[in-house]
Short mmCIF file of C-alpha atoms in Angstrom, two decimals:
data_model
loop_
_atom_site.label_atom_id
_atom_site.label_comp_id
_atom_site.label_asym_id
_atom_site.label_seq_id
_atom_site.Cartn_x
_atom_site.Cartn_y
_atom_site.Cartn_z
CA UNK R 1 55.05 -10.20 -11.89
CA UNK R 2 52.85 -9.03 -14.95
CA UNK R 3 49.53 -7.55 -14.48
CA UNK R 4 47.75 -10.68 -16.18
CA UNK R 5 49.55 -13.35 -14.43
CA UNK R 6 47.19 -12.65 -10.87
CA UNK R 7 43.52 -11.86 -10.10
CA UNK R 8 44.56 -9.66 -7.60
CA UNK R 9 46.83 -6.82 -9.08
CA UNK R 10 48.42 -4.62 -6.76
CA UNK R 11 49.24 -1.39 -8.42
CA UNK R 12 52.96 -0.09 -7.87
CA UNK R 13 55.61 2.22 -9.59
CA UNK R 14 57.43 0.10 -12.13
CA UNK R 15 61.48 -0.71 -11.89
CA UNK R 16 63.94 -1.17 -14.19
CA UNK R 17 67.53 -1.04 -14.65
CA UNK R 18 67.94 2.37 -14.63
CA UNK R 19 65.95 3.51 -11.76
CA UNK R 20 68.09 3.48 -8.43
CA UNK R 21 65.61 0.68 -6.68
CA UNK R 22 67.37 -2.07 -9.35
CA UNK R 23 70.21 -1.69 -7.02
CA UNK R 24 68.00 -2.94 -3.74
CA UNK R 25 66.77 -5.99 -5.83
CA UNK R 26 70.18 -7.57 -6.85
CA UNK R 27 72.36 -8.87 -4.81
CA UNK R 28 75.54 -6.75 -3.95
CA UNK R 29 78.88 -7.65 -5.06
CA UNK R 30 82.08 -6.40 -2.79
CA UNK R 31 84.77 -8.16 -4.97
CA UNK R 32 83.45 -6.78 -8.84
CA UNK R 33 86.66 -9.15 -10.19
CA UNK R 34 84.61 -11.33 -12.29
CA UNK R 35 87.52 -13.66 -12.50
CA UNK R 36 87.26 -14.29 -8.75
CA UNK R 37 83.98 -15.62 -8.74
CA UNK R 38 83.09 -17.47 -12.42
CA UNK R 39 85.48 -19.97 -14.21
CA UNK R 40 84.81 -21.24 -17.65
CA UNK R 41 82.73 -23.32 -16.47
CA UNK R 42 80.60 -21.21 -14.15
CA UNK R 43 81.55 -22.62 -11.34
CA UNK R 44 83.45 -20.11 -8.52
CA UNK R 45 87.13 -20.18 -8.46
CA UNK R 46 90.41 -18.35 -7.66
CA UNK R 47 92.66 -16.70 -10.86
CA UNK R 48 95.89 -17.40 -9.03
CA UNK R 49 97.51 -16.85 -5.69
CA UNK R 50 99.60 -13.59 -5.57
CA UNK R 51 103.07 -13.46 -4.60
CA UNK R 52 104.85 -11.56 -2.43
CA UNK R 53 107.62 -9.23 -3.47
CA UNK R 54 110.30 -6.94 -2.57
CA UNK R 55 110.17 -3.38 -3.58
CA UNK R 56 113.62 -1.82 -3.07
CA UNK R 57 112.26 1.68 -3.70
CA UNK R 58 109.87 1.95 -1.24
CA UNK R 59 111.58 -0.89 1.14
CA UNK R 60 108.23 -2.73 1.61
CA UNK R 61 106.42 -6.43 0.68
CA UNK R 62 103.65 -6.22 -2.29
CA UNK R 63 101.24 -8.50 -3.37
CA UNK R 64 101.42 -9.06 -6.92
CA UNK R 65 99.80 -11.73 -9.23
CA UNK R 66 101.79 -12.98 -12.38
CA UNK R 67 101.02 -12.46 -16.03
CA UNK R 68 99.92 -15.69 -16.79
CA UNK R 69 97.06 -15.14 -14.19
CA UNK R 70 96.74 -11.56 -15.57
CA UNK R 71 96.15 -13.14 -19.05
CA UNK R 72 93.72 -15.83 -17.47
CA UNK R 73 91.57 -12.89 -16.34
CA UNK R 74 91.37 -10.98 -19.48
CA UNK R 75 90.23 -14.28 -21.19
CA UNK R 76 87.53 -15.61 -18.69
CA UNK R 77 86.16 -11.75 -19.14
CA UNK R 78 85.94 -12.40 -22.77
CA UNK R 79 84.32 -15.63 -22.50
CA UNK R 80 81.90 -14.18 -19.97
CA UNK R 81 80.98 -11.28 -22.27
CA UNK R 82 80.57 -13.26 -25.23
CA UNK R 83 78.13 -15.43 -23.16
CA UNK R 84 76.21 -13.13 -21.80
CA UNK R 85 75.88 -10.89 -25.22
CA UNK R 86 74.49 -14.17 -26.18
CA UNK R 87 72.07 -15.22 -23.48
CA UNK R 88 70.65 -11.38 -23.92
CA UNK R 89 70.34 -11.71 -27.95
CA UNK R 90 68.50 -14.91 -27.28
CA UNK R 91 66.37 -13.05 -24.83
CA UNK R 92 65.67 -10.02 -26.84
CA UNK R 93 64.48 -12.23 -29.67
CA UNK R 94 62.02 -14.34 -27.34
CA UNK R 95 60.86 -10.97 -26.00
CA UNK R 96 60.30 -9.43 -29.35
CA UNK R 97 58.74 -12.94 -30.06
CA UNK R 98 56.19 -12.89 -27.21
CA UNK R 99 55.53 -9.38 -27.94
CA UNK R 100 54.65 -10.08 -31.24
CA UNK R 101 52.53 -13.26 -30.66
CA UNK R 102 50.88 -11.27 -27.46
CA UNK R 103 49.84 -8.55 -29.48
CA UNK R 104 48.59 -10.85 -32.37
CA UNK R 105 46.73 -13.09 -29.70
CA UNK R 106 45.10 -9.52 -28.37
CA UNK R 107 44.49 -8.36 -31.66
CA UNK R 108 42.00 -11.35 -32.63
CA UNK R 109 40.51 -11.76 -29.11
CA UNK R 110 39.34 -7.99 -29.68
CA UNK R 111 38.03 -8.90 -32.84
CA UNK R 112 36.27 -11.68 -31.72
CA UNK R 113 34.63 -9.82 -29.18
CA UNK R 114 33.59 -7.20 -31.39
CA UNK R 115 32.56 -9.14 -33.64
CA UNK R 116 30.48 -11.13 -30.94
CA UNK R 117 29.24 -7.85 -29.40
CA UNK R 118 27.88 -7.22 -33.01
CA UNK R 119 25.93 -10.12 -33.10
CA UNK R 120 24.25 -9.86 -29.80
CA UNK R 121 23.23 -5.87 -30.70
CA UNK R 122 21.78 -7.39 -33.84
CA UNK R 123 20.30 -10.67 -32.07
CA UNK R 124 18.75 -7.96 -29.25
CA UNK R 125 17.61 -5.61 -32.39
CA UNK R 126 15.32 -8.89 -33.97
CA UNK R 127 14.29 -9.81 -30.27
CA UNK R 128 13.26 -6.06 -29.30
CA UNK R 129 11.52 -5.72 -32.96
CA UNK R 130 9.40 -9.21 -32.19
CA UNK R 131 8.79 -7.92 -28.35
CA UNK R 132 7.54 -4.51 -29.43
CA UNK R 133 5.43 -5.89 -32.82
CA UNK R 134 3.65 -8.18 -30.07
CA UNK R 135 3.31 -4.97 -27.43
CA UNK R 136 1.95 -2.97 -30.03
CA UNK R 137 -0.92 -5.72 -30.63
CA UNK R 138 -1.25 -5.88 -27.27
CA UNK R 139 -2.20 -2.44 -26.81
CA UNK R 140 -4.71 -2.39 -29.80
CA UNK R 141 -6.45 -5.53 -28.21
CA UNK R 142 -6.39 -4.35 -24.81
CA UNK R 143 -8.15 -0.93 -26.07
CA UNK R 144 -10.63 -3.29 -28.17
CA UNK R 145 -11.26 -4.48 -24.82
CA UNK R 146 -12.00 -1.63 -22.92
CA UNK R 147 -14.27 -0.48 -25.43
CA UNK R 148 -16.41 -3.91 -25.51
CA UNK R 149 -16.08 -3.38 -21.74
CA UNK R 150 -17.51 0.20 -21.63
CA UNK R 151 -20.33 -1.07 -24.09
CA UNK R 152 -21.32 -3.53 -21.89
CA UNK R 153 -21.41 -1.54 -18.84
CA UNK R 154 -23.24 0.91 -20.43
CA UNK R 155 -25.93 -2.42 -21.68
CA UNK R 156 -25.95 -3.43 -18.40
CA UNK R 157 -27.34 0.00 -17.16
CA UNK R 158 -29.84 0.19 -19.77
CA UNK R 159 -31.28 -3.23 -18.11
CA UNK R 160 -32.00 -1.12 -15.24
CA UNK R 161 -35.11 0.58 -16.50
CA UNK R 162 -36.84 -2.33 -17.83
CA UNK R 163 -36.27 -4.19 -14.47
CA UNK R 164 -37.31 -1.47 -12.91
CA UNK R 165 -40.51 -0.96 -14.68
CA UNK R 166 -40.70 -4.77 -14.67
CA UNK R 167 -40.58 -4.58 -10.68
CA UNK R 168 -42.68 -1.20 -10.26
CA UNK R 169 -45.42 -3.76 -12.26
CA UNK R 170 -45.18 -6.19 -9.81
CA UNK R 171 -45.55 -4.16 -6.53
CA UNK R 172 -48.66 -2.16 -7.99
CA UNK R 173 -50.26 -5.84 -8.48
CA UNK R 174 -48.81 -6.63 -5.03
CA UNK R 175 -51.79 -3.83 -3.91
CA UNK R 176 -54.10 -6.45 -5.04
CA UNK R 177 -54.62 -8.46 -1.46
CA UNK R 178 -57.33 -11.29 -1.08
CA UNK R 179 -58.92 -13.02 -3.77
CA UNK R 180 -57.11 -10.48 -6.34
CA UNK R 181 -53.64 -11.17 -5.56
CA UNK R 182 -53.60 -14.44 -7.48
CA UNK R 183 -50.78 -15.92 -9.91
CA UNK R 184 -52.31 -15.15 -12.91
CA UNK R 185 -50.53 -15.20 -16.47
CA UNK R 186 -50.04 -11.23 -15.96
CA UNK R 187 -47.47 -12.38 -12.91
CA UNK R 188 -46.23 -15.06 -14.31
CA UNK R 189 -45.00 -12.99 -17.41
CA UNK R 190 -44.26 -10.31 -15.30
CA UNK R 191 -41.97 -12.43 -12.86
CA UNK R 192 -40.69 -14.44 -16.10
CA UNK R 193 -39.96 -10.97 -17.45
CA UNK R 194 -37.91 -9.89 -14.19
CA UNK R 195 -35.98 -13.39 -14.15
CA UNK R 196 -35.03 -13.16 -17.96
CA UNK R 197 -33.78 -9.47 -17.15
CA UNK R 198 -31.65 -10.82 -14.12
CA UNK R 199 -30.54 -13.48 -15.51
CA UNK R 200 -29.47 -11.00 -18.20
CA UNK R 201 -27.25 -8.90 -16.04
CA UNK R 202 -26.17 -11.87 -14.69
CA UNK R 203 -24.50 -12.99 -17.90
CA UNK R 204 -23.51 -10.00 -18.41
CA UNK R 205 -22.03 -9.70 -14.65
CA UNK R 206 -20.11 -12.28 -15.46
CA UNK R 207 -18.92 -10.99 -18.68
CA UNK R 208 -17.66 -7.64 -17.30
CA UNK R 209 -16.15 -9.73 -14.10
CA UNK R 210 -13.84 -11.45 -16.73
CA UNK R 211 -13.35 -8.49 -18.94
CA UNK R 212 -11.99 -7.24 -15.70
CA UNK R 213 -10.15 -10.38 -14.80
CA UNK R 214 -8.95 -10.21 -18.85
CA UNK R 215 -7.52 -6.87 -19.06
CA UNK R 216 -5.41 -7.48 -15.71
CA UNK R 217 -4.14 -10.40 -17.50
CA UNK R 218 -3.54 -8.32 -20.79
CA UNK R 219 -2.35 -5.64 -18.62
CA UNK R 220 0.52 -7.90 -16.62
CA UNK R 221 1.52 -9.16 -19.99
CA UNK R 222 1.91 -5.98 -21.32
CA UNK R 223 3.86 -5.28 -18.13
CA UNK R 224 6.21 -8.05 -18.94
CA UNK R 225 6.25 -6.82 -22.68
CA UNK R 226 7.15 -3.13 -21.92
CA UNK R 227 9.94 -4.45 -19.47
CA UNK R 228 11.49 -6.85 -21.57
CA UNK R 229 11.48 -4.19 -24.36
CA UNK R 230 12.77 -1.53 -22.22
CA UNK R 231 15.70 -3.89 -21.07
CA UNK R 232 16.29 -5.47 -24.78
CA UNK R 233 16.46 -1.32 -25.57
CA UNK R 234 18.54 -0.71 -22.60
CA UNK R 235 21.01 -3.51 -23.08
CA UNK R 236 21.27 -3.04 -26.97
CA UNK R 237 22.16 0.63 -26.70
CA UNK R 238 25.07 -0.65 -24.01
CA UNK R 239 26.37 -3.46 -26.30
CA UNK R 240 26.61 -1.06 -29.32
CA UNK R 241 28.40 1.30 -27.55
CA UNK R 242 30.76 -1.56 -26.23
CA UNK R 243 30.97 -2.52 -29.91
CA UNK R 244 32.02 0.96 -30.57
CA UNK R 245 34.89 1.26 -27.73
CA UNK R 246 38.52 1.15 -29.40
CA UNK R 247 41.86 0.98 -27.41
CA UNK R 248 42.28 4.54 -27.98
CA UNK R 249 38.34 5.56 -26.94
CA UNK R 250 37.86 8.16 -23.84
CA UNK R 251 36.31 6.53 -20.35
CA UNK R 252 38.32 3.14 -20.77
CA UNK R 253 40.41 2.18 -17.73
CA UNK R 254 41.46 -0.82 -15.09
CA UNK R 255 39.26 -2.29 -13.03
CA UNK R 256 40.78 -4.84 -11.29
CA UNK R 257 38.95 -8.24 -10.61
CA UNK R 258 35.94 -7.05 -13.25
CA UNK R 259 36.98 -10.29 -14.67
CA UNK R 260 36.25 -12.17 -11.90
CA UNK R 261 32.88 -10.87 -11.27
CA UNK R 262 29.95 -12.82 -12.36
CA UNK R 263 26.49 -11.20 -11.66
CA UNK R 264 24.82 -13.12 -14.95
CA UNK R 265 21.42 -14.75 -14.59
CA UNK R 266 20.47 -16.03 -17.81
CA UNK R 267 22.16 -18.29 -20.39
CA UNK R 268 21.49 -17.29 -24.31
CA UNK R 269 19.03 -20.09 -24.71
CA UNK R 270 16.91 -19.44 -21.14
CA UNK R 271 17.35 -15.54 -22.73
CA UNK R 272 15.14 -16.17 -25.28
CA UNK R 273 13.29 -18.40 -23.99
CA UNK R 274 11.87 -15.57 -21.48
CA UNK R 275 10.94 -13.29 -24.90
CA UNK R 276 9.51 -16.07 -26.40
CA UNK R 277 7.65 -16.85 -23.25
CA UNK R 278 6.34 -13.35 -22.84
CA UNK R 279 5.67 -13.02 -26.40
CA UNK R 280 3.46 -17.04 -26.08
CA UNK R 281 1.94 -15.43 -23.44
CA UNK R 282 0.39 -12.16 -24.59
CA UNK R 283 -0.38 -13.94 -27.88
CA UNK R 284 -2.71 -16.23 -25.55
CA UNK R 285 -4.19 -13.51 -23.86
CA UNK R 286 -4.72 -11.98 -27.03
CA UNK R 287 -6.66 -14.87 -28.13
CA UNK R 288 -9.06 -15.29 -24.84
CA UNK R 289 -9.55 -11.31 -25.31
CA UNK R 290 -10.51 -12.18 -28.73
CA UNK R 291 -13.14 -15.00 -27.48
CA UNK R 292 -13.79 -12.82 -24.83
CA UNK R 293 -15.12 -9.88 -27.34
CA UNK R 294 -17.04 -12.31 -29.10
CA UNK R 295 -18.77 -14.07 -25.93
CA UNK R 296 -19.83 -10.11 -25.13
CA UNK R 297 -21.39 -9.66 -28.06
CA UNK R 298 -23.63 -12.76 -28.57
CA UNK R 299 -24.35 -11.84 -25.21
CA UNK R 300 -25.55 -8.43 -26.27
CA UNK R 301 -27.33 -9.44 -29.04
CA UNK R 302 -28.86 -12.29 -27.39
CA UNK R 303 -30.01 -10.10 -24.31
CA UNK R 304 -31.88 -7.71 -26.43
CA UNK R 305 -33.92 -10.58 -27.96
CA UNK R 306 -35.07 -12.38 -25.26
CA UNK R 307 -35.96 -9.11 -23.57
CA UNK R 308 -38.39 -7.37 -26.49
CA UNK R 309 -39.81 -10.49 -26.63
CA UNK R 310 -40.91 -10.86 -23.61
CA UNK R 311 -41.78 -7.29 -23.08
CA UNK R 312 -44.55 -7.87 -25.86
CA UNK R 313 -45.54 -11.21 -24.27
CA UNK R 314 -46.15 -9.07 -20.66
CA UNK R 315 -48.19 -6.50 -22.68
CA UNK R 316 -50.09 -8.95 -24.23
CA UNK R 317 -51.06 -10.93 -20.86
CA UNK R 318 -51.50 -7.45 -19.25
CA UNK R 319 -54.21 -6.71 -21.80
CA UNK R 320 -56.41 -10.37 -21.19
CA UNK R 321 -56.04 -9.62 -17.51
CA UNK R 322 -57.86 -6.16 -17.65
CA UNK R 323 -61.03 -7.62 -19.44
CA UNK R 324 -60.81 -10.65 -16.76
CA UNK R 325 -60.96 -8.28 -13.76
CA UNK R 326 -64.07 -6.22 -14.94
CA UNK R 327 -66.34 -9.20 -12.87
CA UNK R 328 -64.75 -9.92 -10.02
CA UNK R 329 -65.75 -6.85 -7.11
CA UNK R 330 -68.55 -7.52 -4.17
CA UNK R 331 -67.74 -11.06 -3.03
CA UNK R 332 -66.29 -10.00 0.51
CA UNK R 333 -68.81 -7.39 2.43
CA UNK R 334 -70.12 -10.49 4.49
CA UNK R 335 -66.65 -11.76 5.63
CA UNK R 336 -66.00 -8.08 6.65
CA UNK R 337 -69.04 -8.15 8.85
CA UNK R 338 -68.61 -10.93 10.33
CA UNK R 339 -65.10 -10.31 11.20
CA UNK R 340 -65.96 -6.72 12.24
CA UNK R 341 -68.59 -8.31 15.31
CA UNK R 342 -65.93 -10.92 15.89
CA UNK R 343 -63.40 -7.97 17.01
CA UNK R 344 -66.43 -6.23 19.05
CA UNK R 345 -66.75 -9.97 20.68
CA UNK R 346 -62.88 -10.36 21.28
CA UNK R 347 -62.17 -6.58 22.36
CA UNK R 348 -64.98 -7.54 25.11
CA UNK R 349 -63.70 -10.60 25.93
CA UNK R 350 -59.93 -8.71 26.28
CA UNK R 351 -61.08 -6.33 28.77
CA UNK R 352 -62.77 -9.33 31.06
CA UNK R 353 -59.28 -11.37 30.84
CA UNK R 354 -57.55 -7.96 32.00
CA UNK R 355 -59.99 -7.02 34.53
CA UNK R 356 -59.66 -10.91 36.15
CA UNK R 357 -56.01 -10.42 36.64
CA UNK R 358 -56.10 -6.90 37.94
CA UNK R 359 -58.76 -8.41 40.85
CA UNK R 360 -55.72 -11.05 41.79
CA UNK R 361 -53.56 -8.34 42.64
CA UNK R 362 -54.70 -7.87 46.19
CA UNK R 363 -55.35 -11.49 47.20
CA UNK R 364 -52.00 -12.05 46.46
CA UNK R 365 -50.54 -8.97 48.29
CA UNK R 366 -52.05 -10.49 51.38
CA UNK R 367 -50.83 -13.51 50.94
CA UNK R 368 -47.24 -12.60 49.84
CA UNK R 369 -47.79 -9.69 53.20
CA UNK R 370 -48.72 -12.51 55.52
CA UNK R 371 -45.95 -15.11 54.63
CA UNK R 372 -43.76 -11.64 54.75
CA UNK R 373 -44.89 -10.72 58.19
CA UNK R 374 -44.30 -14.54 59.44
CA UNK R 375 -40.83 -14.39 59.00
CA UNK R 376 -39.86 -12.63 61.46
CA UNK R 377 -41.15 -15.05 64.08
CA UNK R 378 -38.54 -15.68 66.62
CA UNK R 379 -36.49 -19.09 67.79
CA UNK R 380 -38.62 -22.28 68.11
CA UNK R 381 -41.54 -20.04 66.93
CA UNK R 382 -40.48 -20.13 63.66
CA UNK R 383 -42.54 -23.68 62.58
CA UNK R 384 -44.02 -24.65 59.52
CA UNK R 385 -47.38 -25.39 60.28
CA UNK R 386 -50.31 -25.54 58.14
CA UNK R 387 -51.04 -21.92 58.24
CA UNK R 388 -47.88 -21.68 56.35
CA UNK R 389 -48.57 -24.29 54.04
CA UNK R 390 -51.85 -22.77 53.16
CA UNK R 391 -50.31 -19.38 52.45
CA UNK R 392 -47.48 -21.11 49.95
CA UNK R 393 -50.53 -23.01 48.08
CA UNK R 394 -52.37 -19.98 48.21
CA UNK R 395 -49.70 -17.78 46.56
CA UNK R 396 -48.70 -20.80 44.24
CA UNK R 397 -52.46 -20.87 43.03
CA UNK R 398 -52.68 -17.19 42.70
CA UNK R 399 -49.84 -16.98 40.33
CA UNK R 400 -50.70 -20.04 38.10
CA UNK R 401 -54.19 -18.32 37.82
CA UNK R 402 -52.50 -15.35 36.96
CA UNK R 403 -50.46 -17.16 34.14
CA UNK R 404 -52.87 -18.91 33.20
CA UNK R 405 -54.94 -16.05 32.69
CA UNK R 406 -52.09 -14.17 30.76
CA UNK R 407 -52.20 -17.08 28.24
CA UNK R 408 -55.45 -16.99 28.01
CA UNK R 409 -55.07 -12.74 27.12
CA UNK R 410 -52.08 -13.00 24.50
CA UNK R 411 -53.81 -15.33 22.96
CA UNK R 412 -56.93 -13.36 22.66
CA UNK R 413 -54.54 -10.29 21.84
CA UNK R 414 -53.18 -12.40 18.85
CA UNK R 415 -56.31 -13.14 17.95
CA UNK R 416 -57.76 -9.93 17.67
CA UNK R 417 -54.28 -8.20 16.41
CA UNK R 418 -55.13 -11.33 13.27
CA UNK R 419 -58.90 -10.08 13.16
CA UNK R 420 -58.12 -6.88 12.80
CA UNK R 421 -55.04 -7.39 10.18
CA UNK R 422 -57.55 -9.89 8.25
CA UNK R 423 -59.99 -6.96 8.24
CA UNK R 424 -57.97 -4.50 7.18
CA UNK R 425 -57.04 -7.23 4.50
CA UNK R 426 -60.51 -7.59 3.63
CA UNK R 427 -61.40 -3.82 3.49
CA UNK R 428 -58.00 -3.51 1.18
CA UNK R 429 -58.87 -6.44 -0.89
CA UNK R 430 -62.04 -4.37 -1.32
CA UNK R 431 -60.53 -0.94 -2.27
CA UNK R 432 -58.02 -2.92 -4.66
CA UNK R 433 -61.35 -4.87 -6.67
CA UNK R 434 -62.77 -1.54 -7.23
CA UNK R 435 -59.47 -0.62 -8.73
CA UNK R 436 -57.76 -3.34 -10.15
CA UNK R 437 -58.75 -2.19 -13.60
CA UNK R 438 -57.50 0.65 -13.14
CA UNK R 439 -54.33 0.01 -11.69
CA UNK R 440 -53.58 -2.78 -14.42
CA UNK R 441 -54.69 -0.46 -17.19
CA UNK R 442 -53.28 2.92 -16.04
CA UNK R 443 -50.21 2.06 -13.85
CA UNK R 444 -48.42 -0.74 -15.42
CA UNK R 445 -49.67 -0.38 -19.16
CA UNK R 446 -49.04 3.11 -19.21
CA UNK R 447 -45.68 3.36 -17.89
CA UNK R 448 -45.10 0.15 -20.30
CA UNK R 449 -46.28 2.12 -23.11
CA UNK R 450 -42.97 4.26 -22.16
CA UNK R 451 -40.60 1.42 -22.44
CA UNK R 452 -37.00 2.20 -23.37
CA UNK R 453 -36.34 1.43 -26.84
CA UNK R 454 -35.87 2.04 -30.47
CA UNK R 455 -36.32 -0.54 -33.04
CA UNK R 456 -34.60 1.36 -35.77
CA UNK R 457 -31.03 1.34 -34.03
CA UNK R 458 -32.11 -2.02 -31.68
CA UNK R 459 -34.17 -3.69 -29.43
CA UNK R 460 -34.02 -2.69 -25.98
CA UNK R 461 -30.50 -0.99 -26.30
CA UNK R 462 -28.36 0.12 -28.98
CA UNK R 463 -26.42 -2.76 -30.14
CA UNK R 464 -22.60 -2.67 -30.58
CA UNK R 465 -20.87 -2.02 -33.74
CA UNK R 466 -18.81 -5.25 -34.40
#
């Protein structure tokens, strides 16, 4: 059996005719007289019967055949030689036949492959070339990225002042109780201010969330780029050196079954398919990085408009409100005395209530003693009669006076802990009259005067260079 002719190829020392195991493969022959087993027609027969004769000389019976049979022998030996010279030259030229076609077949199967190994490597080469053209735009667009990214991270923190100021505004006006602490234009451009800022980093919030959420996405296609370069590399550099092998190269050997071994998972058309897939895909995330760059800077642009202008409007407003607030200063002194005897009043009133349920202390300690002590009456003693009725009513009314004078001392206590907050409210809303001007005028306006910007390189914060 020949090595092709079986998937399974078990490897052993080869025999031929001249190697001493020939002799264990054919049959064995005891009688080698061909005429005894072939006639002329193939089939086995005997030569002849021998005779028996006399020999005087030695006085004994021989067998002996006669020369016709001995002349019968000689001829079917002839005939079988000439046969079998003939059956071998017949085999020898089929042999040399199938060695020749074999060889030829071989010949242009190798060639083939070669030739197909060829085209892959140069098939891989274009694919590789298209992979890494797209992988090198990938990079550039995923660095333009960043950078739009670290510009806007770095306009987002430059919001922080202005809020901040914006904010510090606010909670010096918040001193302002009482009649001052109204919702006056100043406010409402202040608040407007702090909303507009917000609603700045907001946008731009957003924007960096899906810069972030972008570059992942530019990032896993890149992924897929540099992998399906790397194996395009990989597989190109095996097939050209499998277009390189010859029959007389170094490291070529058997392995038995290979053929048989199918560990493929793609078919040439879902093969490039999965390039061009990879290749659709970081062209799209090119394009929504592209969009993406421009959304951030209309943004930025945008953002530093809306802020300087309302940073001028707040100024503006800030300045009306400081000529408004000169008049307005002596309008609560009455309130505060009124609500200054009101707290004597209820402080009095307090230490009554308390007083009151201190003096039901003892009252009910002889009650609660006596229905104690009247427990420990023995057998039919122990009755309910209407002492003990009286002394349950009698504690009963004790403790809902007692609650009812509790009530009666939170309440008070609430009231007074109000009187005393609205005073201190008043007396504030006082302090803050006196100095509303100058809290308006000095605080906010001068650490407005300080705002963050330069109008020569751009409102606000330095714009990005598109």
């Amino acid at each position: 059996m020949a090595y092709y002719d079986s998937p399974v190829v078990t490897r052993t020392r080869s025999v031929t005719p001249l190697t001493p195991e020939m002799s264990k493969i054919l049959p064995y022959v005891s009688n080698k007289t061909v005429s005894r087993h072939f006639s002329s027609n193939g089939r086995s027969m005997d030569v002849g019967h021998a005779k028996n004769y006399f020999n005087p000389a030695s006085k004994s019976v021989y067998s002996r055949y006669s020369t016709n049979d001995w002349g019968v022998s000689n001829n079917m030996n002839f005939g079988l030689s000439d046969r079998e010279r003939s059956h071998a030259e017949r085999l020898r030229a089929d042999a040399w036949r199938a060695v020749k076609e074999t060889d030829a077949r071989t010949r242009n199967r190798q060639n083939e492959v070669t030739r197909k190994l060829e085209q892959r490597v140069e098939d891989l080469n274009f694919m590789k070339t298209e992979v890494n053209n797209e992988l090198h735009a990938m990079a550039t667009e995923t660095a333009n990225v960043k950078e739009y990214r670290r510009m806007l991270e770095k306009a987002y923190n430059d919001t922080t002042s202005p809020l901040h100021i914006a904010e510090e505004c606010l909670l010096h006006r918040e001193k302002r109780n009482g009649i001052d602490l109204v919702n006056d234009d100043v406010e409402k451009s202040l608040s407007k201010e702090v909303t507009i800022i917000k609603r700045c980093q907001g946008r731009m919030k957003k924007l960096l969330e899906k810069a972030y959420v972008q570059l992942k996405m530019n990032r896993a296609a890149q992924h897929n780029l540099e992998i399906d370069s790397k194996d395009k590399h990989h597989a190109q550099g095996l097939d050209d050196r499998m277009q390189q092998l010859r029959n007389s190269s170094a490291g070529i050997g058997y392995y038995p079954g290979i053929e048989n071994v199918d560990n493929t998972i793609t078919i040439p058309h879902s093969w490039a398919r999965y390039s061009e897939e990879n290749i659709m895909r970081s062209q799209k995330e090119r394009a929504a990085s592209e969009r993406l760059r421009g959304e951030i800077d209309g943004c930025l642009r945008a953002c530093a408009s809306e802020m300087w202008n309302i940073f001028n409007g707040v100024n503006n407003a800030f300045n009306t409100r400081v000529r408004e607030t000169t008049d307005a200063r002596n309008k609560l002194q009455a309130h505060l005395q009124r609500t200054m005897q009101e707290i004597f009043d209820m402080e009095r009133n307090i230490h009554l209530l308390r007083k009151a349920i201190q003096d039901k202390e003892n009252p009910m300690k002889v009650a609660q003693t006596r229905l104690d002590e009247r427990t420990r009456r023995i057998h039919v003693e122990i009755c309910h009669d209407p002492v003990m009725k009286s002394l349950t009513r009698e504690v009963n009314e004790i403790r809902e006076s007692v609650r009812l004078l509790k009530e009666k001392l939170k309440s008070c206590e609430l009231s007074l802990a109000r009187l005393v907050k609205t005073k201190a409210t008043l007396e504030h809303d006082i302090g803050v009259k006196e100095n509303s001007i100058r809290i308006d005028s000095q605080y906010c306006l001068g650490m407005r005067k300080g705002f963050p910007m330069d109008p020569k390189v751009g409102p606000i914060f330095q714009m990005p260079t598109c």
